[in-house]
Short mmCIF file of C-alpha atoms in Angstrom, two decimals:
data_model
loop_
_atom_site.label_atom_id
_atom_site.label_comp_id
_atom_site.label_asym_id
_atom_site.label_seq_id
_atom_site.Cartn_x
_atom_site.Cartn_y
_atom_site.Cartn_z
CA MET O 16 0.20 -0.04 -0.24
CA LYS O 17 1.12 3.54 -1.04
CA VAL O 18 0.65 6.16 1.40
CA LEU O 19 0.81 9.76 1.03
CA ILE O 20 1.43 12.34 3.23
CA THR O 21 1.11 16.45 3.18
CA GLY O 22 3.20 17.73 5.15
CA SER O 23 6.01 14.96 5.59
CA GLN O 24 8.38 16.24 7.43
CA GLY O 25 6.55 18.15 10.00
CA PHE O 26 6.41 17.23 13.59
CA ILE O 27 2.81 15.30 13.85
CA GLY O 28 4.29 14.38 10.00
CA SER O 29 7.47 12.83 10.09
CA TYR O 30 5.79 10.56 13.40
CA VAL O 31 3.10 9.51 10.67
CA CYS O 32 5.91 8.70 8.60
CA ALA O 33 7.75 6.60 10.68
CA GLU O 34 4.98 4.71 12.33
CA LEU O 35 3.90 3.65 8.29
CA LEU O 36 7.30 3.10 7.50
CA GLU O 37 7.79 0.84 10.51
CA ARG O 38 4.46 -0.93 9.20
CA GLY O 39 5.29 -1.64 5.71
CA TYR O 40 4.32 0.72 3.57
CA GLU O 41 5.44 2.62 1.07
CA VAL O 42 5.57 6.22 1.80
CA VAL O 43 5.68 9.53 -0.45
CA GLY O 44 6.08 13.02 1.57
CA VAL O 45 5.04 15.86 0.02
CA ASP O 46 6.73 19.43 2.36
CA ASN O 47 8.60 22.42 1.14
CA TYR O 48 10.32 23.37 4.45
CA SER O 49 7.90 26.04 5.34
CA LYS O 50 7.44 25.85 9.11
CA TYR O 51 11.32 25.23 10.23
CA GLY O 52 13.57 26.36 6.61
CA ARG O 53 15.44 22.85 5.50
CA ILE O 54 16.03 20.00 7.84
CA SER O 55 16.21 16.88 8.06
CA ARG O 56 14.59 13.60 10.01
CA SER O 57 14.94 10.21 9.69
CA HIS O 58 12.51 8.40 7.53
CA ASP O 59 14.47 10.67 4.73
CA LYS O 60 17.27 7.74 3.88
CA HIS O 61 14.29 5.05 3.72
CA PRO O 62 14.43 3.05 0.93
CA ASN O 63 10.73 3.25 1.38
CA PHE O 64 9.96 6.73 1.97
CA THR O 65 10.27 9.23 -1.41
CA LEU O 66 10.09 13.12 -0.79
CA ILE O 67 7.82 15.50 -3.13
CA GLU O 68 9.64 19.09 -2.52
CA GLU O 69 6.39 21.05 -3.55
CA ASP O 70 4.37 23.08 -1.82
CA VAL O 71 0.42 21.49 -1.28
CA LYS O 72 -1.11 23.92 -4.11
CA ALA O 73 0.38 22.83 -6.46
CA LEU O 74 -0.59 19.20 -6.18
CA SER O 75 -3.86 18.68 -7.94
CA SER O 76 -2.44 19.91 -11.73
CA ARG O 77 0.53 17.61 -11.71
CA TRP O 78 -1.51 14.22 -10.14
CA SER O 79 -0.77 12.03 -11.92
CA PRO O 80 2.37 10.00 -11.08
CA LEU O 81 0.33 9.82 -7.87
CA LEU O 82 -2.10 7.62 -9.58
CA ASP O 83 -0.91 4.74 -7.78
CA VAL O 84 -1.66 5.94 -3.82
CA ASP O 85 -4.41 4.03 -1.69
CA TYR O 86 -4.80 6.59 1.16
CA ILE O 87 -3.44 10.21 1.85
CA ILE O 88 -3.37 11.77 5.17
CA ALA O 89 -3.83 15.40 4.60
CA GLY O 90 -1.27 16.76 7.09
CA ALA O 91 0.08 19.70 5.71
CA ALA O 92 -0.92 23.74 6.98
CA MET O 93 0.49 26.74 8.76
CA ILE O 94 1.07 25.65 12.30
CA GLY O 95 2.33 27.27 15.46
CA GLY O 96 1.98 28.22 18.94
CA ILE O 97 -0.12 30.30 20.86
CA SER O 98 1.11 33.64 19.11
CA TYR O 99 0.62 32.02 15.53
CA PHE O 100 -2.73 32.44 16.26
CA HIS O 101 -2.65 36.10 16.46
CA LYS O 102 0.61 36.96 14.49
CA TYR O 103 -0.80 35.98 11.51
CA ALA O 104 -5.06 35.30 11.70
CA TYR O 105 -5.88 35.99 8.22
CA ASP O 106 -3.19 33.40 6.91
CA LEU O 107 -4.01 31.03 9.40
CA LEU O 108 -7.80 30.67 7.64
CA ALA O 109 -6.84 31.66 3.88
CA GLU O 110 -3.97 29.71 3.13
CA ASN O 111 -5.02 26.71 5.61
CA GLU O 112 -8.29 26.82 3.50
CA ARG O 113 -5.72 26.97 -0.28
CA ILE O 114 -4.10 23.87 1.67
CA THR O 115 -6.57 21.52 2.25
CA ALA O 116 -9.08 22.59 -0.76
CA ALA O 117 -6.48 21.07 -3.34
CA THR O 118 -5.30 18.69 -1.20
CA PHE O 119 -9.17 17.47 -1.45
CA ASP O 120 -9.09 18.29 -5.30
CA LEU O 121 -5.79 15.75 -5.61
CA ALA O 122 -8.47 13.27 -3.41
CA ILE O 123 -11.57 13.64 -5.90
CA LYS O 124 -9.19 13.18 -8.56
CA LEU O 125 -8.27 9.93 -7.50
CA TRP O 126 -10.70 8.91 -5.99
CA GLY O 127 -12.67 9.05 -9.35
CA LYS O 128 -10.35 7.37 -10.98
CA LYS O 129 -10.59 4.40 -9.44
CA SER O 130 -7.20 4.17 -7.26
CA LEU O 131 -7.65 5.92 -3.83
CA LYS O 132 -9.40 3.95 -1.13
CA LYS O 133 -9.53 7.15 1.80
CA ILE O 134 -8.67 10.47 2.77
CA VAL O 135 -7.19 11.00 6.37
CA VAL O 136 -7.87 14.60 7.98
CA LEU O 137 -6.09 15.52 10.43
CA SER O 138 -8.36 17.96 12.35
CA SER O 139 -7.17 19.60 16.04
CA SER O 140 -8.75 20.16 19.89
CA MET O 141 -9.02 23.23 18.74
CA VAL O 142 -12.61 23.00 17.27
CA PHE O 143 -13.60 22.13 20.74
CA GLU O 144 -12.30 25.70 21.92
CA ASN O 145 -15.92 27.01 23.49
CA THR O 146 -17.15 23.59 24.22
CA GLU O 147 -18.88 23.30 27.77
CA ILE O 148 -18.88 18.82 28.16
CA TYR O 149 -15.72 17.12 29.30
CA PRO O 150 -14.42 15.09 29.02
CA THR O 151 -15.60 15.90 25.12
CA PRO O 152 -16.99 12.93 23.21
CA GLU O 153 -17.09 13.79 19.29
CA ASP O 154 -20.55 14.09 19.04
CA SER O 155 -20.37 17.09 21.24
CA LEU O 156 -18.83 19.36 18.41
CA PHE O 157 -23.20 19.91 16.89
CA SER O 158 -23.82 21.39 20.54
CA THR O 159 -20.69 22.67 20.70
CA PRO O 160 -20.45 27.08 19.55
CA PRO O 161 -17.60 27.26 16.47
CA PRO O 162 -14.00 28.03 17.48
CA LEU O 163 -13.66 32.16 18.30
CA SER O 164 -9.61 31.79 16.42
CA THR O 165 -9.70 31.71 12.53
CA TYR O 166 -6.91 28.66 13.52
CA GLY O 167 -9.31 26.84 15.16
CA PHE O 168 -12.31 27.95 12.56
CA GLN O 169 -10.18 26.26 9.98
CA LYS O 170 -9.39 23.19 11.26
CA LEU O 171 -13.68 22.40 12.01
CA SER O 172 -13.56 24.06 7.94
CA THR O 173 -11.13 21.08 7.23
CA GLU O 174 -13.82 18.54 8.45
CA TYR O 175 -16.58 20.10 5.88
CA PHE O 176 -14.16 19.54 3.68
CA ALA O 177 -13.82 16.39 4.46
CA LYS O 178 -18.17 15.96 4.14
CA GLY O 179 -18.81 17.67 1.45
CA ALA O 180 -16.42 15.59 -0.97
CA TYR O 181 -17.70 12.34 0.69
CA GLU O 182 -21.72 13.80 0.41
CA GLN O 183 -20.75 15.45 -3.29
CA TYR O 184 -17.90 12.67 -4.46
CA GLY O 185 -18.36 9.64 -1.99
CA LEU O 186 -14.83 9.70 -1.79
CA PRO O 187 -14.51 7.85 1.89
CA TYR O 188 -12.87 9.84 5.21
CA THR O 189 -11.86 10.15 8.53
CA ILE O 190 -11.26 12.60 10.73
CA ALA O 191 -7.78 11.98 13.41
CA ARG O 192 -8.38 15.54 15.94
CA PRO O 193 -4.76 15.04 18.17
CA PHE O 194 -5.06 16.30 21.10
CA ASN O 195 -1.60 18.47 22.85
CA CYS O 196 1.16 15.90 20.63
CA VAL O 197 4.73 16.44 22.26
CA GLY O 198 7.91 14.66 21.32
CA VAL O 199 11.13 15.43 19.64
CA GLY O 200 11.54 17.31 16.60
CA GLU O 201 9.23 20.29 17.26
CA ASP O 202 11.26 23.49 16.12
CA GLU O 203 11.36 26.71 16.06
CA ALA O 204 9.18 27.85 13.52
CA LEU O 205 10.07 30.54 10.85
CA GLY O 206 7.93 33.35 11.31
CA GLU O 207 7.38 33.12 14.69
CA GLU O 208 7.24 36.46 17.01
CA GLU O 209 10.21 36.68 18.78
CA ILE O 210 8.79 37.64 22.82
CA THR O 211 10.62 37.08 26.42
CA SER O 212 9.19 35.52 29.21
CA GLY O 213 10.31 36.60 31.90
CA ASN O 214 14.54 36.78 31.32
CA VAL O 215 14.00 34.05 28.43
CA LYS O 216 13.22 33.94 25.02
CA LEU O 217 9.40 32.55 24.88
CA MET O 218 9.23 28.54 23.05
CA MET O 219 6.34 28.93 21.16
CA SER O 220 6.38 26.10 19.42
CA HIS O 221 4.97 24.03 22.60
CA VAL O 222 4.21 24.46 26.03
CA LEU O 223 6.75 21.70 27.04
CA PRO O 224 10.09 22.61 25.30
CA ASP O 225 9.22 26.18 26.59
CA LEU O 226 8.74 25.28 29.99
CA ILE O 227 12.17 22.65 29.67
CA ASN O 228 14.48 25.57 27.83
CA LYS O 229 13.14 27.71 31.06
CA ILE O 230 13.82 24.93 33.92
CA LEU O 231 16.93 24.05 32.04
CA ARG O 232 18.50 27.81 32.50
CA GLY O 233 17.36 27.83 35.85
CA GLN O 234 14.80 30.81 35.21
CA ASN O 235 13.25 31.84 38.59
CA PRO O 236 11.07 31.78 39.65
CA LEU O 237 9.67 30.55 36.29
CA HIS O 238 7.14 32.49 34.53
CA LEU O 239 3.84 30.79 33.22
CA LEU O 240 1.18 32.63 30.54
CA GLY O 241 -1.75 32.74 32.52
CA SER O 242 -3.20 30.93 35.59
CA GLY O 243 -0.66 27.61 34.88
CA GLU O 244 -4.48 26.04 36.64
CA GLN O 245 -4.83 24.67 32.59
CA ILE O 246 -5.16 21.49 31.82
CA ARG O 247 -4.46 19.45 28.84
CA CYS O 248 -4.38 16.22 27.67
CA TYR O 249 -0.13 15.50 26.60
CA THR O 250 0.46 12.62 24.07
CA ASN O 251 3.45 11.66 22.71
CA GLY O 252 4.01 11.94 18.99
CA ALA O 253 4.53 8.05 18.44
CA ASP O 254 1.16 6.89 20.20
CA ILE O 255 -1.04 9.93 18.09
CA ALA O 256 1.15 8.80 14.89
CA ARG O 257 -0.25 5.68 15.50
CA GLY O 258 -3.64 6.37 16.08
CA ILE O 259 -3.56 7.92 12.56
CA ARG O 260 -2.48 4.47 11.01
CA MET O 261 -5.49 3.00 12.81
CA CYS O 262 -8.09 5.42 11.22
CA MET O 263 -6.79 5.35 7.92
CA GLU O 264 -7.07 1.36 8.25
CA TYR O 265 -10.70 1.57 9.93
CA SER O 266 -12.58 0.79 7.21
CA GLY O 267 -15.30 2.87 8.34
CA VAL O 268 -16.24 7.10 7.69
CA ASP O 269 -15.41 8.68 11.13
CA ASP O 270 -14.45 10.79 13.26
CA PHE O 271 -12.01 10.25 16.33
CA ASN O 272 -10.09 12.13 19.55
CA ILE O 273 -6.65 10.76 19.36
CA SER O 274 -5.18 11.35 22.89
CA THR O 275 -4.00 9.79 26.34
CA GLU O 276 -6.68 10.02 28.96
CA GLU O 277 -4.12 12.11 32.07
CA VAL O 278 -5.09 14.67 32.63
CA THR O 279 -2.43 17.59 33.68
CA THR O 280 -2.12 21.69 34.03
CA VAL O 281 0.81 23.60 32.88
CA LYS O 282 1.83 23.48 36.60
CA GLU O 283 2.01 19.39 37.12
CA LEU O 284 4.01 19.71 34.08
CA ALA O 285 6.27 22.01 35.01
CA GLU O 286 7.04 19.81 38.24
CA ILE O 287 7.59 16.59 36.30
CA ILE O 288 10.25 18.70 34.33
CA ASN O 289 11.95 19.82 36.72
CA GLU O 290 12.21 16.14 38.34
CA VAL O 291 13.25 14.56 35.04
CA ILE O 292 15.89 17.29 34.94
CA SER O 293 17.35 17.83 38.62
CA GLY O 294 16.08 14.62 40.37
CA LYS O 295 13.77 13.87 43.22
CA ASN O 296 15.45 16.15 45.34
CA ALA O 297 14.87 19.13 43.06
CA SER O 298 14.02 22.88 44.58
CA PRO O 299 10.45 23.54 44.74
CA LEU O 300 9.63 25.84 42.12
CA SER O 301 8.24 29.29 42.96
CA PHE O 302 5.83 30.61 40.21
CA SER O 303 5.30 33.69 38.11
CA TYR O 304 2.53 34.51 36.03
CA ASP O 305 2.14 36.86 32.44
CA LYS O 306 -0.79 37.89 30.84
CA PRO O 307 -2.30 35.15 28.07
CA TYR O 308 -3.81 35.28 25.01
CA GLU O 309 -6.44 34.98 24.67
CA TYR O 310 -7.14 31.81 22.66
CA ASP O 311 -5.09 30.51 25.59
CA VAL O 312 -8.27 27.72 26.25
CA GLN O 313 -8.57 26.47 29.79
CA ARG O 314 -9.46 22.77 29.63
CA ARG O 315 -8.77 20.04 26.39
CA ILE O 316 -10.10 17.10 28.18
CA PRO O 317 -11.19 14.34 25.05
CA ASP O 318 -13.53 11.77 25.59
CA VAL O 319 -10.82 8.69 24.84
CA GLY O 320 -14.18 6.19 24.12
CA LYS O 321 -15.03 6.14 20.46
CA ALA O 322 -11.39 5.09 19.75
CA GLN O 323 -10.82 2.58 22.22
CA THR O 324 -13.79 1.02 21.65
CA VAL O 325 -14.03 1.25 17.76
CA LEU O 326 -10.32 1.42 16.40
CA GLY O 327 -8.99 -0.30 19.62
CA PHE O 328 -6.27 2.70 20.51
CA THR O 329 -5.24 3.89 23.61
CA SER O 330 -1.73 5.80 24.11
CA SER O 331 0.90 3.74 25.76
CA ILE O 332 3.69 6.44 26.58
CA SER O 333 3.37 8.05 29.71
CA LEU O 334 3.83 12.05 30.76
CA LYS O 335 7.18 11.42 32.19
CA GLU O 336 8.74 9.68 29.26
CA SER O 337 7.22 11.91 26.79
CA VAL O 338 9.64 14.58 29.40
CA GLU O 339 12.24 12.13 29.52
CA GLU O 340 12.34 12.28 25.74
CA VAL O 341 12.23 15.78 24.73
CA VAL O 342 14.53 16.93 28.27
CA ASN O 343 16.91 14.43 26.45
CA TYR O 344 16.45 15.63 22.45
CA MET O 345 17.13 19.29 23.75
CA ARG O 346 20.10 18.57 26.30
CA ASN O 347 21.98 16.85 23.03
CA LYS O 348 20.25 19.67 21.10
CA ASN O 349 22.02 22.64 22.82
CA GLU O 350 25.22 20.76 23.61
CA THR O 351 25.74 20.14 19.69
CA ILE O 352 25.01 24.21 18.76
CA ASN O 353 27.62 24.88 21.71
CA ASN O 354 29.69 23.01 20.37
CA THR O 355 29.73 23.60 16.85
CA PRO O 356 33.50 25.80 15.32
CA SER O 357 31.89 29.68 14.53
CA HIS O 358 32.80 29.68 10.91
#
């Protein structure tokens, strides 16, 4: 089976590539390196991986070589940290709509040629931005007010692209909604706004690398955005990739929350990081609270029962294991940077 993954060199995309290649799939990736710049990924040299270095929006006009693709995983999108939602409020809507439309144009063509079996849409927990139901089941989307952020609204739009293509063309789909992916390979996005948090530059890609960076640098008090009581379900990228593969292999048309059940506040996350970095005898953290961003959702708690029952998916990697993985990654990365001779 051959799978086309748009955004293959991105954070989640690279995890999905690794998962599929390990399972014996042939993978064709599409990426134009617009998020991080030119980077290398562990799957790049795999014999069953081919990269098309191209803007996804151009694919639908050059689709003939992809006639033997069995599945499409639509992962390409402009995405960044919380400041990204505000700095690129229009682009996140307009550019991501163009990317989504081009991907579905390609999928509809391939479906019409009887080659494609399904498209998998990577949505987001942000479609539940305004929910008041916790844990949040998939069907609560029908009673939840639409997102206020343009990013969340556009992710909801991708789900309607899937529903519209199915209704009009019969194109099968599965919607996967990852919740708070954490792991290695999430670097600073190009075009991120430079903001300081206390005496340390804010790493806006995700709260986990940001807090690790601050604690490694000895920031005291530790600066948090908002109260630190925000609740998240931090899910390892390898678990999310496995869930996405299971969504792809699922024979029906449906939508699934892909997440851990482990609920953690930002303060609790900071304490786990502190213990991993400094050991069980680590000094207690003190906190300072910075003004939060407008779209800093206070609770994201998915109901994962449907994915467990229908797909057989449960997350297997604990948050502490994820933190240890990212701490080691960031330490090694910083050592590499610091030991690189200047020219």
